[in-house]
Short mmCIF file of C-alpha atoms in Angstrom, two decimals:
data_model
loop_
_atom_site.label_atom_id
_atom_site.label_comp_id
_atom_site.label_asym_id
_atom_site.label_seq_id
_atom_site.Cartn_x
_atom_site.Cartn_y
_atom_site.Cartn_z
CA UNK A 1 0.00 0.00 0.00
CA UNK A 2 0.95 3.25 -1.16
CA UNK A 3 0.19 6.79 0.42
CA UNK A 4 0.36 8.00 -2.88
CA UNK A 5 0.72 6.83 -6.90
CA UNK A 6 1.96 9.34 -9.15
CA UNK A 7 0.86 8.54 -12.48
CA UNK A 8 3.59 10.48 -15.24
CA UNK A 9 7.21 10.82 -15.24
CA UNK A 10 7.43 14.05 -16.48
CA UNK A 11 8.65 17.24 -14.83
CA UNK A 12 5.13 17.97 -12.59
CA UNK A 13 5.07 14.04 -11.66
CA UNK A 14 8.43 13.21 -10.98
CA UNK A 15 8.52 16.74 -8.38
CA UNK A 16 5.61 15.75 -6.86
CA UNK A 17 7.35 12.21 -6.29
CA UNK A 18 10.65 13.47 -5.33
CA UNK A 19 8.21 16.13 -2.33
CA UNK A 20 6.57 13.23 -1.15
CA UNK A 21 9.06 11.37 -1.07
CA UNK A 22 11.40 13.88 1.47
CA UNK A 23 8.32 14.29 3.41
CA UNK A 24 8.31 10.60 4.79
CA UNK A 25 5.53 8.90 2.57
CA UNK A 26 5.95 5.75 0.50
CA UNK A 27 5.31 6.66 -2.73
CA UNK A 28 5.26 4.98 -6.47
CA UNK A 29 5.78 6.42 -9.55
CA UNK A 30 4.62 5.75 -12.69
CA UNK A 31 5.49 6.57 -16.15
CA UNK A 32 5.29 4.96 -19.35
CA UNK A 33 8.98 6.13 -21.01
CA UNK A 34 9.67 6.71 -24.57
CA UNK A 35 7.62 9.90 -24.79
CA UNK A 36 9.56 12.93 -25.61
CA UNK A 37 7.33 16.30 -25.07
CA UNK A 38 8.04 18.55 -28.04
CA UNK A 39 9.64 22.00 -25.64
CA UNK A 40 12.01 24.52 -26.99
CA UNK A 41 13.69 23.71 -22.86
CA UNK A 42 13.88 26.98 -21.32
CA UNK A 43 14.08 27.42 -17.76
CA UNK A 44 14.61 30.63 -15.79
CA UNK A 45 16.54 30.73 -12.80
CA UNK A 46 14.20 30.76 -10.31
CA UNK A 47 13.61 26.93 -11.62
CA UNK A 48 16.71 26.28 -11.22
CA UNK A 49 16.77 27.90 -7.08
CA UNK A 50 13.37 26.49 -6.39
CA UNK A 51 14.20 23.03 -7.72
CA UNK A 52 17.61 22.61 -7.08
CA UNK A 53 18.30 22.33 -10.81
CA UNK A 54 22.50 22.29 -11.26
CA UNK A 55 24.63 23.87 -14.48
CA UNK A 56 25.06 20.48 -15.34
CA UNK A 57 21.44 19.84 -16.73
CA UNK A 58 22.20 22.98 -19.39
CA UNK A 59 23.01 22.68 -22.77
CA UNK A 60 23.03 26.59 -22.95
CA UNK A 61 22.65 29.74 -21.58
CA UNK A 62 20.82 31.96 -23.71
CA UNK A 63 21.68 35.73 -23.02
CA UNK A 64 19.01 37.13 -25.70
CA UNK A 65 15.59 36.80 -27.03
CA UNK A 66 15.25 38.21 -30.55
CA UNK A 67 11.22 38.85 -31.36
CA UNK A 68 10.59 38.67 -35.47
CA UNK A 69 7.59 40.31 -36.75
CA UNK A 70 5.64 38.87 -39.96
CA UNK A 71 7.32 40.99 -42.13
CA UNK A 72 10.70 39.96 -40.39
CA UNK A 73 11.55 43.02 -38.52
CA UNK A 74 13.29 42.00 -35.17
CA UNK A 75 14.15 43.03 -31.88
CA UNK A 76 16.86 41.42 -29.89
CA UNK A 77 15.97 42.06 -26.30
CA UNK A 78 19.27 41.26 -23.99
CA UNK A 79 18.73 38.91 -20.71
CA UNK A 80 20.39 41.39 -18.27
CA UNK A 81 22.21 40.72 -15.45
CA UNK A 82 21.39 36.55 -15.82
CA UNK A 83 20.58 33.94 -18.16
CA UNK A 84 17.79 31.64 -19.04
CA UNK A 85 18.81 28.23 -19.30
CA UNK A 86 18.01 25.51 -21.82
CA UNK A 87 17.72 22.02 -21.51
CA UNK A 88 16.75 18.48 -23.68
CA UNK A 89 13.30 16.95 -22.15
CA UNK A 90 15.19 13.68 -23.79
CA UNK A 91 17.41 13.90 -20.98
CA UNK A 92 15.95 16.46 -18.64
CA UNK A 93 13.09 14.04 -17.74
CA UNK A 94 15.02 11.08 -17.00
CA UNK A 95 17.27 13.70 -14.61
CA UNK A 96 13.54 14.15 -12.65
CA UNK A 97 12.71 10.42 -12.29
CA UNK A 98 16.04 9.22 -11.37
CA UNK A 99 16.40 12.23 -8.61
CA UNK A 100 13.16 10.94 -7.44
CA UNK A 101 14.28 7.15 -7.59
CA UNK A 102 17.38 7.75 -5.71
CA UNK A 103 15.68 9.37 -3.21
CA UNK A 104 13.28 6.69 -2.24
CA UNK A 105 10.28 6.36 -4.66
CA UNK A 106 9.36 3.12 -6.32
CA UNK A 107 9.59 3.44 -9.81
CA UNK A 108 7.40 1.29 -12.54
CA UNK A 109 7.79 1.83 -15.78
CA UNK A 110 3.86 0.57 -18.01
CA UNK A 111 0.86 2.44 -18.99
CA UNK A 112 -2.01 3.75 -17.03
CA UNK A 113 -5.45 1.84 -17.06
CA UNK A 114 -7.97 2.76 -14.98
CA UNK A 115 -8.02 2.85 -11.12
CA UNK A 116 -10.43 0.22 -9.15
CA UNK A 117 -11.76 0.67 -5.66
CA UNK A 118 -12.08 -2.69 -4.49
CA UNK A 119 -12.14 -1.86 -0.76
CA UNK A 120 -12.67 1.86 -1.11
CA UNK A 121 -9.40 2.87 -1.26
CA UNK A 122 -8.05 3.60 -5.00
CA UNK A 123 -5.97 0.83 -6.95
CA UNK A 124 -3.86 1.87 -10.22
CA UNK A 125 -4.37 -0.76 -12.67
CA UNK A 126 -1.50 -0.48 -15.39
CA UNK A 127 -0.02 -2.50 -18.23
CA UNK A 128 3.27 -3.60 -18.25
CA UNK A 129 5.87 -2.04 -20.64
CA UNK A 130 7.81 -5.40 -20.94
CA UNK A 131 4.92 -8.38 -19.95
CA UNK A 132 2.09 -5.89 -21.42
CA UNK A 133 0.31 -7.52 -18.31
CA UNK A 134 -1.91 -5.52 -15.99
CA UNK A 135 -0.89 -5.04 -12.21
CA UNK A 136 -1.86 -3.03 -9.21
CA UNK A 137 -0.34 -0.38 -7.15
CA UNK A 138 -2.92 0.25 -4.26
CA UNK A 139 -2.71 3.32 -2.72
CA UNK A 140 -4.71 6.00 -0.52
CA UNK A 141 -3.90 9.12 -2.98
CA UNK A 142 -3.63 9.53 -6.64
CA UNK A 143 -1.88 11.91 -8.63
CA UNK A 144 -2.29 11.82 -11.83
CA UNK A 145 0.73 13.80 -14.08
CA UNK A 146 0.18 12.51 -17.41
CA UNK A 147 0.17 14.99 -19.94
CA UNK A 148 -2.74 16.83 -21.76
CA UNK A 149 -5.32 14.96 -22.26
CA UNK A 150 -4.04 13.34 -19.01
CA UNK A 151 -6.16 9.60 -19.13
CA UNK A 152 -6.39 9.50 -15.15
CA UNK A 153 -8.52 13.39 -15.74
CA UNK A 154 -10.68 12.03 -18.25
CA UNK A 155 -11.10 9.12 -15.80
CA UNK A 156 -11.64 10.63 -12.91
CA UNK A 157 -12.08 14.75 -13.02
CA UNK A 158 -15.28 16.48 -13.69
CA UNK A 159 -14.67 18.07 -16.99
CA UNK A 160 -10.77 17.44 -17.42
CA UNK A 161 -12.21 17.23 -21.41
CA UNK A 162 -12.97 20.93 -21.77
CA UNK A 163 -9.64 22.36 -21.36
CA UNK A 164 -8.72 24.24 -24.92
CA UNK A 165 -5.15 23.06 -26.60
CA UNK A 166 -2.89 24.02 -28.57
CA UNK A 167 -1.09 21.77 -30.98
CA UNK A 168 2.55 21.35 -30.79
CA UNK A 169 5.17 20.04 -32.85
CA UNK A 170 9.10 20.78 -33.23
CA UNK A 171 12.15 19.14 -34.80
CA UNK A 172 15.45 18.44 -32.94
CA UNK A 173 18.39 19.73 -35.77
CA UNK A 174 21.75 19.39 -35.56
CA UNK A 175 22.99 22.83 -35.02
CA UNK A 176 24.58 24.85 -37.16
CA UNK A 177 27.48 27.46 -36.67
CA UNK A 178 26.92 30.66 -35.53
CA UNK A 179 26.14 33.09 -37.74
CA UNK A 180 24.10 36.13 -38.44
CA UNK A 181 21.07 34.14 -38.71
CA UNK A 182 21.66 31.69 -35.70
CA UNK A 183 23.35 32.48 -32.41
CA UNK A 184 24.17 29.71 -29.93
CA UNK A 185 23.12 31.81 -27.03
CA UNK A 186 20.08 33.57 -28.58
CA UNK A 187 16.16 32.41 -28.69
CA UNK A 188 14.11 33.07 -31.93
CA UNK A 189 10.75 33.73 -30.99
CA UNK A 190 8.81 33.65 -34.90
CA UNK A 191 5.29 35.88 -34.72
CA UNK A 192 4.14 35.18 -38.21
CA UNK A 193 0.55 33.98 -39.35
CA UNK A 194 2.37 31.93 -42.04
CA UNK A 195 3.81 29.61 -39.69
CA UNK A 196 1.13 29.90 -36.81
CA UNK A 197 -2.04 32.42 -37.32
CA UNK A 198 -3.10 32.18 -33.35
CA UNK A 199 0.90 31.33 -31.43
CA UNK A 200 4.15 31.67 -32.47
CA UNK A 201 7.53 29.41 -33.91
CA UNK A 202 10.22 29.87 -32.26
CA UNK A 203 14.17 28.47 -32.91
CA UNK A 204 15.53 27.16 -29.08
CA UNK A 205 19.38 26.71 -29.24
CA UNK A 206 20.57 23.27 -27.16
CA UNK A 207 24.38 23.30 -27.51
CA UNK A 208 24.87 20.93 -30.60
CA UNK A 209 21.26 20.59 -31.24
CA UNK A 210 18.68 22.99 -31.58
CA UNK A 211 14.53 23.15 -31.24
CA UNK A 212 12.42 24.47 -34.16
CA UNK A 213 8.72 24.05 -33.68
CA UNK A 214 5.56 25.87 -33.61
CA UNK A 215 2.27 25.42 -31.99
CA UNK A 216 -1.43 26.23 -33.05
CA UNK A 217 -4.63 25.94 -31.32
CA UNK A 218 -6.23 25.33 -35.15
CA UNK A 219 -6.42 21.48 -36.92
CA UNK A 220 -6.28 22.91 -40.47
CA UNK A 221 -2.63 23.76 -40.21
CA UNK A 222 -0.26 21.18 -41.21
CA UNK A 223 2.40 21.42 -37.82
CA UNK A 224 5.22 19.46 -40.62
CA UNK A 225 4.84 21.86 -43.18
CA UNK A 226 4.70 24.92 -41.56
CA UNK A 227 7.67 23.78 -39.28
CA UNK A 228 9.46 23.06 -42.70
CA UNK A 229 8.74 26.77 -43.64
CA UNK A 230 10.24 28.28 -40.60
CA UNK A 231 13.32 26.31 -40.95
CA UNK A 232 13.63 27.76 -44.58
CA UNK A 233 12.55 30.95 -43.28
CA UNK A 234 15.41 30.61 -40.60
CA UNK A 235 18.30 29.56 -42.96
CA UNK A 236 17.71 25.58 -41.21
CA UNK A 237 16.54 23.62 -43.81
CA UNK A 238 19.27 22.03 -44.78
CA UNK A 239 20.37 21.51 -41.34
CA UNK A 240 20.53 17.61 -40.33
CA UNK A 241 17.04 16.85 -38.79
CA UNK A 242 17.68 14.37 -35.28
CA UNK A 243 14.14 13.33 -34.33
CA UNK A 244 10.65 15.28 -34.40
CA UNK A 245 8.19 15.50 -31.70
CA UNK A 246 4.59 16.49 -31.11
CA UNK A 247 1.73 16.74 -28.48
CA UNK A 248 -1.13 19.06 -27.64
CA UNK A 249 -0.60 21.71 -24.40
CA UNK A 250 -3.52 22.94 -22.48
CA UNK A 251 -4.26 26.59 -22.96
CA UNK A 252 -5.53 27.98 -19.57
CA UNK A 253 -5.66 26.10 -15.91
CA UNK A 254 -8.89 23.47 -15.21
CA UNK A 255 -11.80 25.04 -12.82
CA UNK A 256 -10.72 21.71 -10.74
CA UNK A 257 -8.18 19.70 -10.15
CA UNK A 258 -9.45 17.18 -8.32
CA UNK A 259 -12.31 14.60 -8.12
CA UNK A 260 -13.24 15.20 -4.35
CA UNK A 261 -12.11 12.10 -3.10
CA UNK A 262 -8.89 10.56 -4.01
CA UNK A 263 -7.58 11.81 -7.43
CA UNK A 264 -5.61 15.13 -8.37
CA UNK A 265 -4.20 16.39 -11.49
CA UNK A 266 -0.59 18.49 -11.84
CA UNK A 267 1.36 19.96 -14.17
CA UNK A 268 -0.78 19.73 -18.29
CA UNK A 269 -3.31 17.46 -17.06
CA UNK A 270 -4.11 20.20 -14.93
CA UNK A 271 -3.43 22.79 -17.50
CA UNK A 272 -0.88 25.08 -16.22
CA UNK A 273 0.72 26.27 -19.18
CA UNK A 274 1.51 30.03 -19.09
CA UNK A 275 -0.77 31.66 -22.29
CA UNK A 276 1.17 33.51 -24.48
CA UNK A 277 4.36 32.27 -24.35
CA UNK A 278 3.66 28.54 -23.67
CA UNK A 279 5.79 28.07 -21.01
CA UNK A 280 5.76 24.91 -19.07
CA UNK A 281 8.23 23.03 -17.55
CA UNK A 282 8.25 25.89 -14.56
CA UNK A 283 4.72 25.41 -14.05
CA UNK A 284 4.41 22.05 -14.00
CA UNK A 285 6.92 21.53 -11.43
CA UNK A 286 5.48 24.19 -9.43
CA UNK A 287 2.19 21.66 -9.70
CA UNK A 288 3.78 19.01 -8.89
CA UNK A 289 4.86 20.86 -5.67
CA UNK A 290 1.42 22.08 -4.44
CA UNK A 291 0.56 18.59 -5.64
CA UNK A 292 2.75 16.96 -3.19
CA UNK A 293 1.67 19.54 -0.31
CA UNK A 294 -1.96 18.76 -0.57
CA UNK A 295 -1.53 14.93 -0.92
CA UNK A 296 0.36 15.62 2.19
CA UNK A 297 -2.07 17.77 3.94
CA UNK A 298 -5.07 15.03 3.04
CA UNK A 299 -3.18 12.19 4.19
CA UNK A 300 -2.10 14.34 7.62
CA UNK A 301 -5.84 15.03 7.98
CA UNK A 302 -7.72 12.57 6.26
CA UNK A 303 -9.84 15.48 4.95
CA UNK A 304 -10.09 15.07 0.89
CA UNK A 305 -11.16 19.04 0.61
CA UNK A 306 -7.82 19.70 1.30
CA UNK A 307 -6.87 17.90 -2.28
CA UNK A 308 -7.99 21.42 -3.26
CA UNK A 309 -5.12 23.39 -1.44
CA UNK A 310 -3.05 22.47 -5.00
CA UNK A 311 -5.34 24.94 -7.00
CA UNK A 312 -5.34 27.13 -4.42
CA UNK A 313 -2.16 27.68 -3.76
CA UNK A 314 -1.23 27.74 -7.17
CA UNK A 315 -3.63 30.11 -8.59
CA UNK A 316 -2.73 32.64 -5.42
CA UNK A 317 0.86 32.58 -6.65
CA UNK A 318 0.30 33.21 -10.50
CA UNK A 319 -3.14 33.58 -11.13
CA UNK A 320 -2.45 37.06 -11.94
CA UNK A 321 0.48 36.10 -14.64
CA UNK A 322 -1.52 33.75 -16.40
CA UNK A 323 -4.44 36.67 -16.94
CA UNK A 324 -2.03 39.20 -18.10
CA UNK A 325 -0.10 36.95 -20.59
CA UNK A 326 -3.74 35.66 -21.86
CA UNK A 327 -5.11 38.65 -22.54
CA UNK A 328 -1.89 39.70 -24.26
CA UNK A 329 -2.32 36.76 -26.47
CA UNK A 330 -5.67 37.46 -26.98
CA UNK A 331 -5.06 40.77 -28.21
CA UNK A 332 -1.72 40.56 -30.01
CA UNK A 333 -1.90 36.77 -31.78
CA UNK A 334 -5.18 37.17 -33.81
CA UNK A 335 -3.68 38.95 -36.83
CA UNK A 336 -0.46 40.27 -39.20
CA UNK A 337 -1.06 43.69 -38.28
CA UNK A 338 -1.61 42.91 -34.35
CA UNK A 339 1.90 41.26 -34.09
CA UNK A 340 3.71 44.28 -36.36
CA UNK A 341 2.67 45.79 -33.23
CA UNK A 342 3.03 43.54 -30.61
CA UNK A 343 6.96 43.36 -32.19
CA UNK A 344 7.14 47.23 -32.09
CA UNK A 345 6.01 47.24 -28.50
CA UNK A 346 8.91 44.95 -27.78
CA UNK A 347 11.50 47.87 -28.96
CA UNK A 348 10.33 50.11 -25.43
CA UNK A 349 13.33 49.45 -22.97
CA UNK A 350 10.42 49.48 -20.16
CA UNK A 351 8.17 46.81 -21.84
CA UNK A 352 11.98 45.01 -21.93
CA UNK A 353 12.75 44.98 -18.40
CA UNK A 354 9.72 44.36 -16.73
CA UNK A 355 8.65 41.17 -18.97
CA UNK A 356 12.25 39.93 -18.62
CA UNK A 357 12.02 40.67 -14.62
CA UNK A 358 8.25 39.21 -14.34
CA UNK A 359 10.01 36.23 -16.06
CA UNK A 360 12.97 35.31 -14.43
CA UNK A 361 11.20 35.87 -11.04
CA UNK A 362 7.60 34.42 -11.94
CA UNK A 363 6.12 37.49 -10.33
CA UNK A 364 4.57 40.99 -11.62
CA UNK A 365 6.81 43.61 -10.85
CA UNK A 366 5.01 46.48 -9.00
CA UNK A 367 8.16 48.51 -8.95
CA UNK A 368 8.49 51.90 -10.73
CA UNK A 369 5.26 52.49 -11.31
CA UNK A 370 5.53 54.97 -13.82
CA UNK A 371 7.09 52.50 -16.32
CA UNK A 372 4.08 50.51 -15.60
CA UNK A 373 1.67 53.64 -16.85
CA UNK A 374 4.02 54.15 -20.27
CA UNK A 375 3.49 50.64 -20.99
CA UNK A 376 -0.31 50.72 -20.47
CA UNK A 377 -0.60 54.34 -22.53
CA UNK A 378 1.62 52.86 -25.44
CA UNK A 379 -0.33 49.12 -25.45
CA UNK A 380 -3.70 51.06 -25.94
CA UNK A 381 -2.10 53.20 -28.72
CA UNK A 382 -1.01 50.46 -30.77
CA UNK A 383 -4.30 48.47 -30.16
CA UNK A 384 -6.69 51.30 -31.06
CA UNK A 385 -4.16 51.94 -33.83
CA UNK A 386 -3.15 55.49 -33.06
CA UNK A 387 0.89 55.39 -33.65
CA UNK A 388 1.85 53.48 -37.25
CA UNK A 389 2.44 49.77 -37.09
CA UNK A 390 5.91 50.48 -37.71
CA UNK A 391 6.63 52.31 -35.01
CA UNK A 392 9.55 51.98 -32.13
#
């Protein structure tokens, strides 16, 4: 018997494993291995603080962002006074798992089926990877980490179906040298409705590699083709291609996370992907943290309402993030002429700092709040159209 399963290996699950884990519970972890989540791999530092995440896991340290508008004007936006790290979810997630292995969770390695209550208390059924038999893992808790369009949600959560996605899919190159049209240390971030009309591409350096991918919420755009135009767009297409990847990502958090007894969802299945820039691997292992705290907290108490501290706590912390960056998206990503702007906008030194600060910290930044009022005054007058498109 368990205190808790966590269903998904991935960067929410595996947290949530390794928490529960230091906290004194017997724990199991399960994830079915092979999958590769397409991710360009950034990670700010405060990841890397809160999580204990080493130089060693980096395969680069990106000191600029360069924003390219449809008609490929560009602004290169410098990461001061830090970095943003980058990473390979083909090794990064096996990193997670073994960390939590090591440190004392049982680790099975098979597919999620459904979870029986026999006497009450929940049993994960699973299959096998190598018998492609079914066994059990009983347990008192259930966490369920396994992606968008996370099985145990649709299982077990009151409308874990209704979450909106986004389709993504990116190619692994070998990369090329540097050059003016790709920098080692530098992220391409691609707003152009000819690769994605609703998100963005983007071109992720990873040392010798490199991510090229894009994401749309729309099934009429071929994901292969329009990848294959940003990497001719991007000088790439003759680059070496290494392995390609794809998977939907939830677009805004689930009402609930769990089913008011024994199951809760972290990380995609519970949809915390930042809007607008698609950010997740932060996110998710913040999940899997408030996860882990209100598995704890229910199993301290034996009251299940407390399953609901994960939300909670979560939504207290960046509830206020996620609205800005959606409504951003919602205004700048539904046309040509809306991202022309949203690229000019990007050339105000203010607009630089505090997005660059509000990322690498996770929080708004309520400092100098003048800067805060120039921003506002000049995001109205490019939405109602008053200064030229073209305008920095």
């Amino acid at each position: 018997m368990y205190d808790v399963v966590v269903v998904g290996g991935g960067p929410s699950g595996a947290t949530a494993a390794l928490d529960l884990v230091n906290s004194g519970h017997r724990v199991a972890l399960l994830d079915r291995e092979g999958r590769i989540k397409p991710c360009g791999g950034a990670i700010p530092p405060r990841l890397m603080q809160d999580f204990h995440i080493s130089d060693e896991q980096l395969l680069a340290k990106v000191n600029t962002a360069r924003m390219i508008s449809p008609t490929g004007r560009h602004v290169d936006i410098p990461i001061e006074n830090g970095f943003v790290g980058m990473v390979d979810r083909k090794d990064f997630d096996p990193f997670l798992r073994a960390r939590a292995q090591e440190a004392g969770a049982a680790y099975f390695t098979g597919t999620f089926v459904r979870i029986e209550r026999p006497e009450g208390t929940p049993v994960v059924i699973y299959r096998d990877k190598a018998t492609q038999e079914e066994r059990e893992l009983p347990c008192r808790l259930v966490i369920g980490a396994d992606g968008a369009k996370s099985r145990v949600g649709l299982a077990e959560v009151k409308d874990a179906d209704k979450v909106p996605l986004v389709f993504a899919y990116h190619e692994i190159i070998k990369a090329p040298p540097k050059s003016e049209i790709y920098d080692p240390v530098r992220c391409d971030v691609i707003y152009d409705g000819a690769i994605s009309p609703d998100f963005y591409g983007w071109v992720f350096p990873h040392g010798d590699s490199a991510s090229v991918g894009m994401g749309t919420e729309l099934s009429s755009v071929n994901l292969k083709e329009a990848t294959a135009a940003l990497r001719a767009a991007s000088g790439l297409a003759g680059c070496e291609t290494i392995r390609k990847e794809g998977a939907p990502i939830p677009l805004r958090p689930l009402d609930r996370w769990d089913n008011g007894r024994d199951v809760l969802l972290a990380g995609d299945a519970a949809g915390v992907v930042a809007p607008s820039s698609g950010e997740g691997i932060y996110y998710a292992m913040v999940g899997g943290r408030v996860a882990a705290t209100a598995c704890a907290a229910t199993l301290a108490s034996g009251r299940v309402k407390d399953l609901r501290l994960a939300r909670q706590l979560f939504m207290k912390e960046h509830k206020m993030v996620f609205r800005v960056l959606g409504s951003m998206q919602n205004a700048y990503y539904c046309s040509d002429e809306r991202r022309e702007r949203f690229v000019s906008l990007c050339h105000d030194v203010d607009v630089q700092r505090l997005t660059f600060e509000a990322y690498m910290n996770k929080k708004l930044v309520r400092a100098r709040p003048m800067a805060h009022l120039k921003i506002g005054l000049k995001n109205l007058a490019h939405l109602t159209g008053i200064v030229p498109v073209t305008r920095v």
